[in-house]
CSV table of C-alpha atoms in Angstrom, one decimal:
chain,number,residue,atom,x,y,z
L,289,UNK,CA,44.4,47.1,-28.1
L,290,UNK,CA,42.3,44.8,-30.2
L,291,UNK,CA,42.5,44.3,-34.0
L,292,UNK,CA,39.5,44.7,-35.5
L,293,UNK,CA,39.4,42.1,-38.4
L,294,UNK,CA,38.0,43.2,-42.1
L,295,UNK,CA,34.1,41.9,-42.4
L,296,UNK,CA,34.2,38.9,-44.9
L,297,UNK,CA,31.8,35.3,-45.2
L,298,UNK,CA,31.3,33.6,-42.1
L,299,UNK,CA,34.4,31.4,-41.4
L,300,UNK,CA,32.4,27.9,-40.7
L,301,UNK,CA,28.8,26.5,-41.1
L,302,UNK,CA,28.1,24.2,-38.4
L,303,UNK,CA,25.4,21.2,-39.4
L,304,UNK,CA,22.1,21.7,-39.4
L,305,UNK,CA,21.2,18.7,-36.9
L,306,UNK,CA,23.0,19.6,-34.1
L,307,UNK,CA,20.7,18.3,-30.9
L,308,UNK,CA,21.5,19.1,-27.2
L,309,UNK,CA,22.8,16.7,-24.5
L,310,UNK,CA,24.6,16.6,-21.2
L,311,UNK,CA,27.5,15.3,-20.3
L,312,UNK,CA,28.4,11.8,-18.5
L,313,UNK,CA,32.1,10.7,-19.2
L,314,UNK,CA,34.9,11.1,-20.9
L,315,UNK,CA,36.0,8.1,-22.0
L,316,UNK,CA,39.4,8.3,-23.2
L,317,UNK,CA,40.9,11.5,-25.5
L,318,UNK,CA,38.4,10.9,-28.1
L,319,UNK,CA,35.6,9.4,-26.9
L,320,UNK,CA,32.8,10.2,-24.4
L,321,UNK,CA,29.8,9.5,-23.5
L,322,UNK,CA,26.5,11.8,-23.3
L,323,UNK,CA,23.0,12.2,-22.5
L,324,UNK,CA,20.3,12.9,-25.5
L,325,UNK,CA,17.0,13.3,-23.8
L,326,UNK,CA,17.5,10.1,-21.4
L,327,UNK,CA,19.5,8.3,-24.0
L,328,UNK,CA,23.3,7.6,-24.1
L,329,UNK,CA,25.2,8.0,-27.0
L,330,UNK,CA,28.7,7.0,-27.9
L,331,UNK,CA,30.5,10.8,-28.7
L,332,UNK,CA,33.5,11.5,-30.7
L,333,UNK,CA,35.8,14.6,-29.3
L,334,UNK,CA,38.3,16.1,-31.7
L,335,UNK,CA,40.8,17.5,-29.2
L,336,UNK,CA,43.1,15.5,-27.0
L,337,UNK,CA,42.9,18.6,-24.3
L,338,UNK,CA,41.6,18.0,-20.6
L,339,UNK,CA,38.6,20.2,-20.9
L,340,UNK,CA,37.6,20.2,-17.9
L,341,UNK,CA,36.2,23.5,-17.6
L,342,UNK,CA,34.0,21.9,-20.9
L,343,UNK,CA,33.1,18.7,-20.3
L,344,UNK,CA,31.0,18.7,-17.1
L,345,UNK,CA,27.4,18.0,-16.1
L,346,UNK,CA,27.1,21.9,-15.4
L,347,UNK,CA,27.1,23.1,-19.0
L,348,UNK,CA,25.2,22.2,-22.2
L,349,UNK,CA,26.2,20.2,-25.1
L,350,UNK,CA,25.7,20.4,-29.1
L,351,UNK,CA,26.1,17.3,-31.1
L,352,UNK,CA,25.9,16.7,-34.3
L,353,UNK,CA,24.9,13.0,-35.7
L,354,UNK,CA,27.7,11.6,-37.3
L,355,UNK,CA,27.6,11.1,-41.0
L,356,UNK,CA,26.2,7.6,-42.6
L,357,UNK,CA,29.3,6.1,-44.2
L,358,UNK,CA,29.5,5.5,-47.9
L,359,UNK,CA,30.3,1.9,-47.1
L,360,UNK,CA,29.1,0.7,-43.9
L,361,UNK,CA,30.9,-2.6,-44.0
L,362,UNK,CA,34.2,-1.0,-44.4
L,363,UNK,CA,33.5,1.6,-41.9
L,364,UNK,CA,35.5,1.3,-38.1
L,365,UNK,CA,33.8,4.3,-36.4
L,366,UNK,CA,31.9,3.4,-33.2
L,367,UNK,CA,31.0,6.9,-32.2
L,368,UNK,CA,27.4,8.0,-33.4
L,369,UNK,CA,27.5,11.4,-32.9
L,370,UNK,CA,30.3,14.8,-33.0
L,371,UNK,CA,30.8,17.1,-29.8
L,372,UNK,CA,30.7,20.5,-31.8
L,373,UNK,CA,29.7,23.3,-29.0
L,374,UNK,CA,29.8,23.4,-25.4
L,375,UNK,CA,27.3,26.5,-23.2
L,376,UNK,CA,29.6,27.3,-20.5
L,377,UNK,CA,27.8,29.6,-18.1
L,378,UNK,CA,26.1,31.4,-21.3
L,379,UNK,CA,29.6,31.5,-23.9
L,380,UNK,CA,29.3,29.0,-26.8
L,381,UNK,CA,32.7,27.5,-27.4
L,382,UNK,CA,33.4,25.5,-30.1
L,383,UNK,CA,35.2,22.3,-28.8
L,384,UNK,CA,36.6,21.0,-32.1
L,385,UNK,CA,40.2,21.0,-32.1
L,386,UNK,CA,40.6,20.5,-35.8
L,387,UNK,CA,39.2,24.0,-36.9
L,388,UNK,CA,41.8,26.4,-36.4
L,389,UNK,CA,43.9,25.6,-39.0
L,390,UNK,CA,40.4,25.7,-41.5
L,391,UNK,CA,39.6,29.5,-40.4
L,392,UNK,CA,42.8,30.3,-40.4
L,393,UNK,CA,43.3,29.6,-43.9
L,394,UNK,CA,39.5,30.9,-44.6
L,395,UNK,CA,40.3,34.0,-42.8
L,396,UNK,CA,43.9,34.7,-44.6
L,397,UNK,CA,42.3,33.4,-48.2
L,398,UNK,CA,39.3,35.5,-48.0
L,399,UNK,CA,42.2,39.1,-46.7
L,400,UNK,CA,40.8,39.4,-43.6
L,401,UNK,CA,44.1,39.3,-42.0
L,402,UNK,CA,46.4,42.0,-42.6
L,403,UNK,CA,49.5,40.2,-40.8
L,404,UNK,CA,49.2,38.2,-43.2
L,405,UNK,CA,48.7,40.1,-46.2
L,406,UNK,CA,50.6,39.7,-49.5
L,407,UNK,CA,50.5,35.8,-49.8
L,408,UNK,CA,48.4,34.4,-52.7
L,409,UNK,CA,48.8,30.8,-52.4
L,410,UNK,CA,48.2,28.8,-48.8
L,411,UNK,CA,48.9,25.0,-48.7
L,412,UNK,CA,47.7,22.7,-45.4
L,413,UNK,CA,49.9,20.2,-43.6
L,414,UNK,CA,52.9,20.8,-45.0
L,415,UNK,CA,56.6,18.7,-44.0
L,416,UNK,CA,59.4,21.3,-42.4
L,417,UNK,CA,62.4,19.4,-40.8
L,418,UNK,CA,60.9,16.4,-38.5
L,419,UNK,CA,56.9,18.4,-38.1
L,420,UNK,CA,54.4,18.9,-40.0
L,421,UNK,CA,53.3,22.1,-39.9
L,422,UNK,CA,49.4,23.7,-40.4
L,423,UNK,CA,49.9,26.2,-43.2
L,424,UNK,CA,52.8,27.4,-45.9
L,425,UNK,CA,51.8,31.1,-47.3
L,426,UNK,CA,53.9,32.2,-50.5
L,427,UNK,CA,53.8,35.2,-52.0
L,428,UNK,CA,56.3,37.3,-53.9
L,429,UNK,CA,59.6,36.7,-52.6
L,430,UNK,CA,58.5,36.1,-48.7
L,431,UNK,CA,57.2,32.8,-47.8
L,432,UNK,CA,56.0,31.9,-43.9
L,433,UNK,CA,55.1,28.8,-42.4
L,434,UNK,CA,52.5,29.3,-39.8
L,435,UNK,CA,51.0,26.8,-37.1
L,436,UNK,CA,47.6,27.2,-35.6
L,437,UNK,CA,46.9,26.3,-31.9
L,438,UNK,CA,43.4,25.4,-30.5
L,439,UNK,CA,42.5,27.4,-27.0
L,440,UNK,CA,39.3,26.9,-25.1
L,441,UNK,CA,40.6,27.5,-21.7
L,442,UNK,CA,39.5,31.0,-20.3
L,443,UNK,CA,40.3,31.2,-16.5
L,444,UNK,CA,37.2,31.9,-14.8
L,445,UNK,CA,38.9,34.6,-12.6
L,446,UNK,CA,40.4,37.7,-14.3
L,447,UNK,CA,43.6,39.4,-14.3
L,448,UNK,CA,45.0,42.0,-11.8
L,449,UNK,CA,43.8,44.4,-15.0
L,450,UNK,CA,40.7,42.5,-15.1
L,451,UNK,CA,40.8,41.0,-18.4
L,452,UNK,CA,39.8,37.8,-19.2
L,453,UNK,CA,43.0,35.5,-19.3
L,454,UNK,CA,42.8,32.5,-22.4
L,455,UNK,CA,45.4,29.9,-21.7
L,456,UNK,CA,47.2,27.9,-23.7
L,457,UNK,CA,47.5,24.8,-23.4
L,458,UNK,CA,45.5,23.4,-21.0
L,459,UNK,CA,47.7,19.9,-20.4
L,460,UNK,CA,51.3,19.3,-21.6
L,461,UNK,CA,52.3,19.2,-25.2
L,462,UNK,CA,55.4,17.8,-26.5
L,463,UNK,CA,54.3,17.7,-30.1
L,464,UNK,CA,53.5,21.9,-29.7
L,465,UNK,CA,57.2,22.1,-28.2
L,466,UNK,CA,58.5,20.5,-31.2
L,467,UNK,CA,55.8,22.5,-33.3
L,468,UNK,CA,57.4,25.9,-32.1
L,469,UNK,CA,61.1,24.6,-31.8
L,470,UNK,CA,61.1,24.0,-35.2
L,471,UNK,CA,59.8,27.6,-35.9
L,472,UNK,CA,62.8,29.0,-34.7
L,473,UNK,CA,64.5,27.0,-37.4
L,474,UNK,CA,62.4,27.6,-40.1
L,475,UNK,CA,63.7,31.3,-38.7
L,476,UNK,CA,67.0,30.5,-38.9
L,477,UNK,CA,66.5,29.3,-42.6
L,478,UNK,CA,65.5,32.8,-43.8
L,479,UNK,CA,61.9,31.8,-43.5
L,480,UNK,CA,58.6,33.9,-42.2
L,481,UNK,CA,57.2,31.4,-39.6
L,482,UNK,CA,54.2,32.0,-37.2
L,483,UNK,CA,52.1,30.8,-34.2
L,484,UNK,CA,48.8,31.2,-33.9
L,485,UNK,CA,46.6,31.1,-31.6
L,486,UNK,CA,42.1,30.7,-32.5
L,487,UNK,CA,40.4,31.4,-29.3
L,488,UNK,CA,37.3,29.0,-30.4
L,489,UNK,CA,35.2,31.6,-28.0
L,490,UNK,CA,34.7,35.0,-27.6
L,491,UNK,CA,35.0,36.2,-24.0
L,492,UNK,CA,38.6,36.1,-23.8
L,493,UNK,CA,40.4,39.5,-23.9
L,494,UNK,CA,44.3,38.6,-23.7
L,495,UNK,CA,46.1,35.1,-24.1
L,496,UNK,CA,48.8,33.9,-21.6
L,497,UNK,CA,50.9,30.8,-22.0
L,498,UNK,CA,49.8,28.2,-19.0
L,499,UNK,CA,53.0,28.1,-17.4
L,500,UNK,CA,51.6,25.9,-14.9
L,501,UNK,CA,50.0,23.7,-17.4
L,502,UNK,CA,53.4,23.3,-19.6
L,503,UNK,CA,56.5,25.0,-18.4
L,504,UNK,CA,58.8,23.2,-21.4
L,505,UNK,CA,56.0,24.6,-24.1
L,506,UNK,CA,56.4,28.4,-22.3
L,507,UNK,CA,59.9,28.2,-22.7
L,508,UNK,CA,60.0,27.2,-26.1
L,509,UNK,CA,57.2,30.1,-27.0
L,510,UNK,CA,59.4,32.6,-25.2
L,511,UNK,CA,62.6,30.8,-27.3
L,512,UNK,CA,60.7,31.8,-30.2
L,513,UNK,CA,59.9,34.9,-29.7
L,514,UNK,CA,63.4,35.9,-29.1
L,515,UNK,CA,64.0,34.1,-32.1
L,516,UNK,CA,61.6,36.6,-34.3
L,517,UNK,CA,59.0,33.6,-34.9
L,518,UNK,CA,55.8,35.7,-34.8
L,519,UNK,CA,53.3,35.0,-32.2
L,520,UNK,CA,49.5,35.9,-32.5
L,521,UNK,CA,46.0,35.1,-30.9
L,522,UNK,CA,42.6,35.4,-32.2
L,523,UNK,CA,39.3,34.8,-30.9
L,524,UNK,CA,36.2,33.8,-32.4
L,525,UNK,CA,31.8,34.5,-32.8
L,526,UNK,CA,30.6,31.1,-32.0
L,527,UNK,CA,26.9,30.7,-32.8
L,528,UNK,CA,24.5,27.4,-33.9
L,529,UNK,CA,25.3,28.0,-37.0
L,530,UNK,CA,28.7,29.2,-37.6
L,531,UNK,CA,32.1,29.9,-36.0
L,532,UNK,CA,34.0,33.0,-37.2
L,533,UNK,CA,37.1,34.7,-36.4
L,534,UNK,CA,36.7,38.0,-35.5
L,535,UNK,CA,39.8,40.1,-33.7
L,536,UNK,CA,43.0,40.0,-33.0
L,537,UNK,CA,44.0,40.1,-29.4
L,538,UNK,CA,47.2,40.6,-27.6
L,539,UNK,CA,49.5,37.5,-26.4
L,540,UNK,CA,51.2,38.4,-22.8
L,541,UNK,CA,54.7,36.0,-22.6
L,542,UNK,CA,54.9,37.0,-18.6
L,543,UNK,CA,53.2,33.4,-18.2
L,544,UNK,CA,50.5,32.4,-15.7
L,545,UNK,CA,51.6,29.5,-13.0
């Protein structure tokens, strides 16, 4: 079943001068190039994922122009514009790999999460062993360190129960290995530790670890469930305006390969 979350303020405003464009090529993990009404523009993409269900002539893109530097002499940045949303088939799904770890701390700040109730203070990027991790929650006597994982793979074919499979990740990840590997310590140490999963879209109904994406980072999820490192999945409302998270919905650890 699904966990409704608590209503609160949206999550994320997205810029006001986002403008529509198609996609050429990517040309490396951070940089592609699009097509604004004829012109080509230089793009920056904040997620080091394939996304190749995203980035293809078939769907629509939202930019957003990037912003002016304070000092343009000292500036290095080559890219004139953001990839924010992509239209896949109708769905809006926010691209932008560095968000997660912002409405996850929105959403647990503003008590819209009740698994993670109880903690007053949140800190970003904070050092555990040899990672640095997305969020440390204290509270009372419990404290949990928590690590927030971008998904916008959903597998256009559903489930033998018909749901709408989001996978994670969509190529190999070492560092997310080493991410969750070092949960299992933090366990060890007495802590509270945490993965989570933001779903940056909204038609995904369970999430599935992409076994045949990354066998090494299934094994270390199921490690750390056995482990008692916490494992959760959200999804989001993405709109022009704003991306939200809205439920909680169920992680499956049987693996899709």
């Amino acid at each position: 079943m699904h966990s409704n979350i608590q209503k609160g303020k949206p999550d994320l405003r997205l810029p006001d001068n986002m403008v529509k464009a198609a996609f050429v090529e990517r040309l490396n993990r951070f940089a592609m190039l699009a097509d604004v009404n004829g012109r080509r523009v230089l793009c920056h993409v904040a997620n080091s994922g394939r996304l190749r269900e995203l980035l293809s002539p078939a769907n629509t893109l939202w930019l957003s122009a990037a912003p002016l530097p304070t000092n343009p002499k000292a500036t290095k940045r080559k890219t004139t514009h953001d990839l924010r949303l992509v239209d896949v088939g109708g769905v809006l799904v926010s691209a932008d790999a560095r968000l997660p770890n912002h409405l996850l701390r929105e959403a647990i700040e503003s008590g819209r999460l009740p698994e993670f109730a109880g903690f007053d203070q949140v800190r970003s990027e904070v050092t555990h062993g040899d990672s640095r991790l997305d969020l440390l929650l204290t509270g009372g006597c419990s404290t949990c360190l928590v690590e927030a994982k971008s998904v916008t793979l959903v597998s256009p074919i559903g489930d033998e129960r018909g749901e709408r499979v989001a996978l994670f990740p969509d190529a190999p990840t070492s560092r997310g290995r080493k991410h969750v590997l070092n949960l299992c310590n933090a366990v060890k140490e007495g802590y509270r530790a945490a993965v989570v999963f933001v779903v940056q879209r909204p038609d995904a109904d369970v999430l599935v670890p992409n076994v045949a994406s990354d066998p090494d980072f299934y094994e270390a999820l199921v490690e750390a469930n056995v482990h008692g490192v916490e494992i959760y999945a959200y999804r989001c409302r993405v709109s022009l305006k704003e991306v939200a998270i809205t439920d909680r919905i169920p992680v499956r650890l049987d693996g899709l390969g």
